[in-house]
Coordinates of C-alpha atoms and ligand atoms in Angstrom, one line a residue:
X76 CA 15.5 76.3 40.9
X77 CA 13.2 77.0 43.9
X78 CA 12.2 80.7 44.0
X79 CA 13.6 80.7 47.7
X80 CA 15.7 84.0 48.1
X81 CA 19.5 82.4 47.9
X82 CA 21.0 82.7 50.7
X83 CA 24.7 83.8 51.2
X84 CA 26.9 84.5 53.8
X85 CA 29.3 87.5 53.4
X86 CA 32.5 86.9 55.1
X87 CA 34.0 90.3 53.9
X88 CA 37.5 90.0 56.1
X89 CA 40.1 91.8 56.4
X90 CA 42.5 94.7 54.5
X91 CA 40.7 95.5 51.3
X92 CA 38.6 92.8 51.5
X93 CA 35.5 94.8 52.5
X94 CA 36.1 97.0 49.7
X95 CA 36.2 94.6 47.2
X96 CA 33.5 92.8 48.3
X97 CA 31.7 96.0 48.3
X98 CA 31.5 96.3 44.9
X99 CA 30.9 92.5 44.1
X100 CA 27.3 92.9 46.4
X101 CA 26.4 96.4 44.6
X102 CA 27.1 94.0 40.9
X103 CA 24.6 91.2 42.4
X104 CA 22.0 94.0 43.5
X105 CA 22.4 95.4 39.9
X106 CA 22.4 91.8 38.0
X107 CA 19.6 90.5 40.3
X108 CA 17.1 93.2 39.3
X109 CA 18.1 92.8 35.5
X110 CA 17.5 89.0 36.1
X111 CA 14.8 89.1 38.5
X112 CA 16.1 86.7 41.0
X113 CA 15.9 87.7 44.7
X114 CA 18.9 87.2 47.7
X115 CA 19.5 87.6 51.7
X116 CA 22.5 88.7 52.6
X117 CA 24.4 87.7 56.5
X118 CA 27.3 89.1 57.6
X119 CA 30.2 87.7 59.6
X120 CA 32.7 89.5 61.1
X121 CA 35.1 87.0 61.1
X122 CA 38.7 87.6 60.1
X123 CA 41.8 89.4 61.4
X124 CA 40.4 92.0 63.6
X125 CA 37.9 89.7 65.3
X126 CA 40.5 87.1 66.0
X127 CA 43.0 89.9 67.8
X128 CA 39.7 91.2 69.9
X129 CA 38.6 87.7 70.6
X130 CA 41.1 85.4 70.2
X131 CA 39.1 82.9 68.3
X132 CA 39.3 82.5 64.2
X133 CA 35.6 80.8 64.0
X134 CA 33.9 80.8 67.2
X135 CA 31.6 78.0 68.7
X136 CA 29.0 76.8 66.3
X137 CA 30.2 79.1 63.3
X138 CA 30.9 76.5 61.3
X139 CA 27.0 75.3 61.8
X140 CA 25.5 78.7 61.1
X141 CA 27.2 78.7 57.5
X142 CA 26.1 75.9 57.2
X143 CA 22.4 77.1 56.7
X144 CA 23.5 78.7 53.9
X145 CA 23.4 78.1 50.1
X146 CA 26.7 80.1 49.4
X147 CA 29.7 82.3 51.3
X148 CA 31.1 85.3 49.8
X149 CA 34.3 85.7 50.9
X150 CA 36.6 88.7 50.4
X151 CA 39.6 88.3 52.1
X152 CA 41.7 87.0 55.3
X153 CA 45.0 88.1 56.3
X154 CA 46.0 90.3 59.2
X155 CA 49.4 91.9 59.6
X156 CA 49.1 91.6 63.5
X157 CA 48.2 88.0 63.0
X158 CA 51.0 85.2 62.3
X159 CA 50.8 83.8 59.2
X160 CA 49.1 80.6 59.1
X161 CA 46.3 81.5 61.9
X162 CA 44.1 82.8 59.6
X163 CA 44.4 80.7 57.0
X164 CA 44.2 77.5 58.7
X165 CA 41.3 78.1 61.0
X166 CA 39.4 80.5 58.9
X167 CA 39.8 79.2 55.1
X168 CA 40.8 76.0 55.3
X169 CA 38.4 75.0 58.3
X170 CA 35.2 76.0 56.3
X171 CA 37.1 73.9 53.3
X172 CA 37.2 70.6 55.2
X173 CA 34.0 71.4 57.5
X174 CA 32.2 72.0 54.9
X175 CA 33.5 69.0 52.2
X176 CA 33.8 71.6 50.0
X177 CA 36.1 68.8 47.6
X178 CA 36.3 71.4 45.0
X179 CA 38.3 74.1 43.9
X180 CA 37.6 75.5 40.9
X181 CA 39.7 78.2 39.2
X182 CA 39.1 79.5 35.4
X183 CA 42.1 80.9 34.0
X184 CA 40.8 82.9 31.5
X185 CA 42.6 86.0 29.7
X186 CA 40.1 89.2 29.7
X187 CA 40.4 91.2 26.4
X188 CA 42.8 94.1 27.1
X189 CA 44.4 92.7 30.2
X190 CA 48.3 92.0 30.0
X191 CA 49.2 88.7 30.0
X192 CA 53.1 87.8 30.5
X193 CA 53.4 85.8 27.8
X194 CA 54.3 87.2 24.4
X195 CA 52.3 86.8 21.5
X196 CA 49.4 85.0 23.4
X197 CA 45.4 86.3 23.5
X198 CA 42.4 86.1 25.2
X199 CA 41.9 82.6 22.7
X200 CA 44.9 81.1 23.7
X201 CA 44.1 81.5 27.7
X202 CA 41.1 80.1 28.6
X203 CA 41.1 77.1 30.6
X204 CA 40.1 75.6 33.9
X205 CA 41.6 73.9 36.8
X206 CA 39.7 71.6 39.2
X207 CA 41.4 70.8 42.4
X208 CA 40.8 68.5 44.7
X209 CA 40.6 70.3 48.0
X210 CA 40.0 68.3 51.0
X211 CA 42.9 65.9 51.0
X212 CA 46.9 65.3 50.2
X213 CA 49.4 66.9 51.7
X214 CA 46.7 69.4 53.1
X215 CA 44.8 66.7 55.6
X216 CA 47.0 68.3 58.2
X217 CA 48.5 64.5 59.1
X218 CA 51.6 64.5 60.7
X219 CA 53.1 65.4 63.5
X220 CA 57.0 65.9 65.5
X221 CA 59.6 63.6 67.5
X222 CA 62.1 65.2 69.3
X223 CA 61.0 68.8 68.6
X224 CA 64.4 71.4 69.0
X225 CA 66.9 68.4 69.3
X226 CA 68.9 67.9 66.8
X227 CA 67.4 64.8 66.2
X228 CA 64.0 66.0 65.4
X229 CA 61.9 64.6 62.9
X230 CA 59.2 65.7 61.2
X231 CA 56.3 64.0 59.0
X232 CA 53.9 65.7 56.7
X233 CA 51.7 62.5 55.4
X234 CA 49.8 63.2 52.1
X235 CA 46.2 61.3 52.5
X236 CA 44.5 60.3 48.9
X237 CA 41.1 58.2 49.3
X238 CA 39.3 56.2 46.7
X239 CA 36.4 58.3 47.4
X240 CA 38.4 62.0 47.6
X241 CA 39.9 61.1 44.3
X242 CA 37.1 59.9 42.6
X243 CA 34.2 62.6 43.2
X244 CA 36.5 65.1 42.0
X245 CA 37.6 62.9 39.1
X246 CA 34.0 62.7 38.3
X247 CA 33.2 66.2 39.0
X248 CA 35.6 67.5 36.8
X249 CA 34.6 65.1 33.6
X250 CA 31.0 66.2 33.9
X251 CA 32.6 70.2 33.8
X252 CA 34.5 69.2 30.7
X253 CA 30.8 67.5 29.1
X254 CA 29.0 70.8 30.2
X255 CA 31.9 73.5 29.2
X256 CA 31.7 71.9 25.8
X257 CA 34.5 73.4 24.2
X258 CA 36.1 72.2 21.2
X259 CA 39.1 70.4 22.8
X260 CA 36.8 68.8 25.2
X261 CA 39.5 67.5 27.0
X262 CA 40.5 66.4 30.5
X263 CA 43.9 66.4 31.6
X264 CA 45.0 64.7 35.0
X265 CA 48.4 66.6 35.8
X266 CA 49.8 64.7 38.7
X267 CA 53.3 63.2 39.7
X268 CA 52.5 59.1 39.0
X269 CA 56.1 58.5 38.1
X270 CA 57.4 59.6 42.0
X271 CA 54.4 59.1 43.8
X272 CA 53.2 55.7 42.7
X273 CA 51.2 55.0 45.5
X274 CA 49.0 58.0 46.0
X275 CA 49.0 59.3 42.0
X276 CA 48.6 55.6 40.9
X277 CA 45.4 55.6 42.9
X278 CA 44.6 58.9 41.2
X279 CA 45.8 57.4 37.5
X280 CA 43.7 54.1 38.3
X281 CA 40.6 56.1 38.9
X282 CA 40.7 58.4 36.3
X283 CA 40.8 55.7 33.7
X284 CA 38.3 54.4 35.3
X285 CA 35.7 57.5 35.8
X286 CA 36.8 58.3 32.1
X287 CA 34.9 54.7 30.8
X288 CA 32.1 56.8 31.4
X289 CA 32.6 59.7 30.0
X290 CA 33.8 58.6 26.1
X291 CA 33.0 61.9 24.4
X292 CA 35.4 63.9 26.5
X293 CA 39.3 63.4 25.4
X294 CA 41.8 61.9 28.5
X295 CA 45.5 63.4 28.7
X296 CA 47.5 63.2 31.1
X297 CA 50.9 65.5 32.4
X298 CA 53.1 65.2 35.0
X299 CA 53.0 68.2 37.1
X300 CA 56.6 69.5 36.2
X301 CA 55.8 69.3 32.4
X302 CA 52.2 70.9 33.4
X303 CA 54.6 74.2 34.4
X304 CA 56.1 74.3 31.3
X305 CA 53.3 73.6 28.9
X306 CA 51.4 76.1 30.8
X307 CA 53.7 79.2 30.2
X308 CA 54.7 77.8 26.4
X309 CA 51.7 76.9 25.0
X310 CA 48.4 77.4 27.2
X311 CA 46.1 76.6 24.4
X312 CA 46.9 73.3 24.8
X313 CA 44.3 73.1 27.9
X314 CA 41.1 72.8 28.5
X315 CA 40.2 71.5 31.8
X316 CA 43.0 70.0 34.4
X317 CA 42.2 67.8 37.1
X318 CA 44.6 67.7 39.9
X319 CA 45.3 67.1 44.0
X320 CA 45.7 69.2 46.1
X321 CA 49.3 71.0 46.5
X322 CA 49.6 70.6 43.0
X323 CA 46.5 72.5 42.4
X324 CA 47.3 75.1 44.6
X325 CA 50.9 75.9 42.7
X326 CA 49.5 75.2 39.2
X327 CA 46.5 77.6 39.8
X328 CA 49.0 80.9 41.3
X329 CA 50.8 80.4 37.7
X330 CA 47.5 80.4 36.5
X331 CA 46.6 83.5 38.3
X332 CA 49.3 85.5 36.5
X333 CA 48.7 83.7 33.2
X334 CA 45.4 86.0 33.3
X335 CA 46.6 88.7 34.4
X336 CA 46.9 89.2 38.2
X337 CA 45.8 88.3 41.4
X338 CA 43.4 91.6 40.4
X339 CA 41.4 89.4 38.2
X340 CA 41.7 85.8 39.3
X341 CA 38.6 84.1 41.0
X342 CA 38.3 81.5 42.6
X343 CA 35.3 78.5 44.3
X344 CA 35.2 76.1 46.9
X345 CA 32.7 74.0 46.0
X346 CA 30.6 71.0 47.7
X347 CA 28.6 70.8 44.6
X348 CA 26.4 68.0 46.1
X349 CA 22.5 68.7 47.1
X350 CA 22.2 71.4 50.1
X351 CA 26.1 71.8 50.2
X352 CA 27.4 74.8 51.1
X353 CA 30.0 76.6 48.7
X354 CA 32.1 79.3 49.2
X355 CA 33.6 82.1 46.3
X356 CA 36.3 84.6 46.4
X357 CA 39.1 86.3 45.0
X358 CA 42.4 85.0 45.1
X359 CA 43.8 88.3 46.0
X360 CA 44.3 88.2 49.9
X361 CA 44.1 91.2 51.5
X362 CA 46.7 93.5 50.3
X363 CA 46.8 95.3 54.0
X364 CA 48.8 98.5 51.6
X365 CA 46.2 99.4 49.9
X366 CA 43.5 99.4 52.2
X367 CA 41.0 102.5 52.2
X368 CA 42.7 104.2 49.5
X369 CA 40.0 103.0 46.3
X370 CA 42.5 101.5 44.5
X371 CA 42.6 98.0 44.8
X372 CA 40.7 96.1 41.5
X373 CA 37.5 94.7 42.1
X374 CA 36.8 92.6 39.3
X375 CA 38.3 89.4 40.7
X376 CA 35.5 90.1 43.4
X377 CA 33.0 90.6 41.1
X378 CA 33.6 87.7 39.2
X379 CA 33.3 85.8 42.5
X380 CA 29.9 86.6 42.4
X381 CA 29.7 85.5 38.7
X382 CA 30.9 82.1 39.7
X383 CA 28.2 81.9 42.7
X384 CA 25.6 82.6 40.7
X385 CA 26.8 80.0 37.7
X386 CA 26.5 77.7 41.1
X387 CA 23.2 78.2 42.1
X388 CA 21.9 77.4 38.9
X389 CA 22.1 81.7 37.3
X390 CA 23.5 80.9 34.5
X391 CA 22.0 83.5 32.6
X392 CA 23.3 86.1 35.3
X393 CA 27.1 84.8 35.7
X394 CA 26.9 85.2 31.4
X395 CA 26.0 88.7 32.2
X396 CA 28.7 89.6 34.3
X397 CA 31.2 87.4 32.6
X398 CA 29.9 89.9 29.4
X399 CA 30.5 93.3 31.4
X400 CA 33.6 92.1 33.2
X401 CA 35.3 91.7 29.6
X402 CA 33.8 94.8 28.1
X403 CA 35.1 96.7 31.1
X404 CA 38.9 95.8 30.6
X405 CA 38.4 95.5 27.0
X406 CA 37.3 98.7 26.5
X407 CA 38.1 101.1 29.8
X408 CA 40.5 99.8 32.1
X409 CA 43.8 100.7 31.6
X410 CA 45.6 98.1 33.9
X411 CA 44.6 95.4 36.2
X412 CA 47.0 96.3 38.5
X413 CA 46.2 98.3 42.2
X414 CA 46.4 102.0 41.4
X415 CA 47.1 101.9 38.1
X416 CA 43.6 100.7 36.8
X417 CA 42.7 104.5 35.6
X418 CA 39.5 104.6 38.0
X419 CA 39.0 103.6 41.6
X420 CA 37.5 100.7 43.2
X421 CA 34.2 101.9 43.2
X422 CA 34.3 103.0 40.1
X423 CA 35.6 100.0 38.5
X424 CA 32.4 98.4 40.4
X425 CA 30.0 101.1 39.0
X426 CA 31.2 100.5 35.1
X427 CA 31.1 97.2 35.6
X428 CA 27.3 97.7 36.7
X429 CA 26.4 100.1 33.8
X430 CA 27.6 97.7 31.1
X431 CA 25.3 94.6 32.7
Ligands
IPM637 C1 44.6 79.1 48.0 C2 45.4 79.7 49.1 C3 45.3 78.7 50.3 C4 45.8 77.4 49.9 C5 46.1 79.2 51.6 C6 45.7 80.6 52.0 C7 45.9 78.3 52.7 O1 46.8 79.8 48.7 O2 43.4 79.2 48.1 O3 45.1 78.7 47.0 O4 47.0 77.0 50.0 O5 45.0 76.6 49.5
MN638 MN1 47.1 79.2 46.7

């Protein structure tokens, strides 16, 4: 660690977005000063509102600007004005691939005192992590139309899966096993190899490969279907899951309600290698309802932050927000859910602050 301020880029977006974000900067500020670790803060305006005053989602030379910096804090994108997909595509997903952030790491991890759906099952049965692969698949964008509005159109949606894309991630998500240490200590690929034998076989072929190097962490293997079930039935059973792309993305939103809520679930895109550029948020979205009424829940924001810092090498900070996070549901939140969480936004952020 260089004793450079970090540097991050706050992308606070649209709907409650700001808001949240809000209180995730005035938890750094807090945690920073406790920890004795200094920051710069940029802000970007980009989002909803810019793109319906400008017409452009990520203007000219954006893309290099972030670039510059060590880490993107990113509250939310989603405009009601703005067609779904606009947004999303040349906002999120654009930094994604521009930025080879190849990894999308989501902890699923049950807070004490937040509800869970599943009967009978505690903060020690849910507690496990999903990295997926985030650059490639079905979400390359490779495809195309013939014969667009005849009825003899045809469409293609081509997943891409490269040696390379598959292995990194492999690789990065055995050494996250190795360092998370827990007593399962195991990684499980949850892909589809019995369908998709070309793509998943490339992904099975490399993992038993990567996992030669890596004998004191445990291989397993689900398919992705089974994954669901095992998931909801008996989430103990995890540890760490390594998956592509799509897969990740509808494994991690059953995730997100494993824990509790969209109000809770965090989320990284990560380029972990040497001056990459990574970028953290909640998974909320922006929840356009709620806006500027205080009562959206901040404390999947804040434990953006948590995971930024765990990223730029604060380990000893993210602990100390993981801490108040859990002692803040645990002990004064009465739901995770908009409205219903007992205290505001801001005052969700402020107790979360106090118990650092
Ligand atoms: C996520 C989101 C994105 C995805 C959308 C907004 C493009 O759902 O981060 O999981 O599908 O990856
Ligand atoms: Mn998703």
């Amino acid at each position: 660690m260089s004793d450079a301020p970090m540097k991050i880029a706050v992308l606070a977006g649209d709907g409650t977005g700001p808001e949240v974000v809000a209180e995730g900067l005035k938890v750094l500020k807090a945690v920073s000063e406790k920890e004795s670790f200094t920051y710069e803060l940029t802000d970007f305006d980009f989002g909803g509102e810019r793109y319906l005053r400008t017409g452009e989602v990520l203007p000219d030379g954006a893309v290099d600007e972030l670039r510059k910096f060590d880490s993107i804090y990113l509250g939310a994108v989603g405009h009601p004005q703005v067609a779904p997909g606009i947004l999303e595509k040349g906002l999120l997903l654009q930094l994604r691939f521009e930025l080879d952030q190849y990894i999308n790491l989501r902890p699923v991890k049950l807070y004490p005192g937040v509800e869970t759906p599943l009967a009978g099952k505690t903060p020690e049965d849910i507690d496990f992590v999903v990295v997926r692969e985030n650059t490639e698949g079905l979400y390359c964008g490779n495809g195309g139309y013939l014969k667009k509005h005849t009825p003899d159109e045809v469409a293609t949606q081509m997943a891409i899966y490269t040696r390379k894309g598959c292995e990194r991630c492999i690789r990065y998500a055995f050494e996250y096993t190795r360092k998370r240490n827990s007593p399962k200590k195991m990684l499980t690929l949850v892909a589809k190899t019995n369908v998709l034998t070309y793509g998943h076989d490339l992904w099975m072929r490399t993992f038993e490969e990567v996992a030669k190097d890596y004998p004191d962490v445990k291989t397993d293997y689900n398919h992705v279907d089974a994954c669901c079930m095992w998931m909801v039935k008996s989430p103990e059973y995890y540890d760490v899951i390594v998956t592509p792309n799509m897969f990740g993305d509808i494994i991690t939103d059953l995730g997100a309600m494993l824990q509790g809520g969209l109000g809770v679930a965090a989320g990284g895109n990560i380029n972990p290698d040497e001056g990459g550029t990574s970028m953290f948020e909640p998974m909320g979205g922006s929840a356009p309802k709620y806006t500027g009424q205080n009562v959206i829940n901040p404390i999947a924001a804040i434990a953006a932050v948590g995971m930024l810092l765990e990223q730029s090498g604060q380990s000893a900070a993210a602990k100390r927000i993981e801490t108040a996070i859990q002692s803040v549901t645990g002990t004064k939140m009465k739901s995770q859910s908009a409205g219903k969480m007992g205290y505001g936004t801001k005052e969700v952020g402020d107790l979360v602050v106090e118990a650092l």
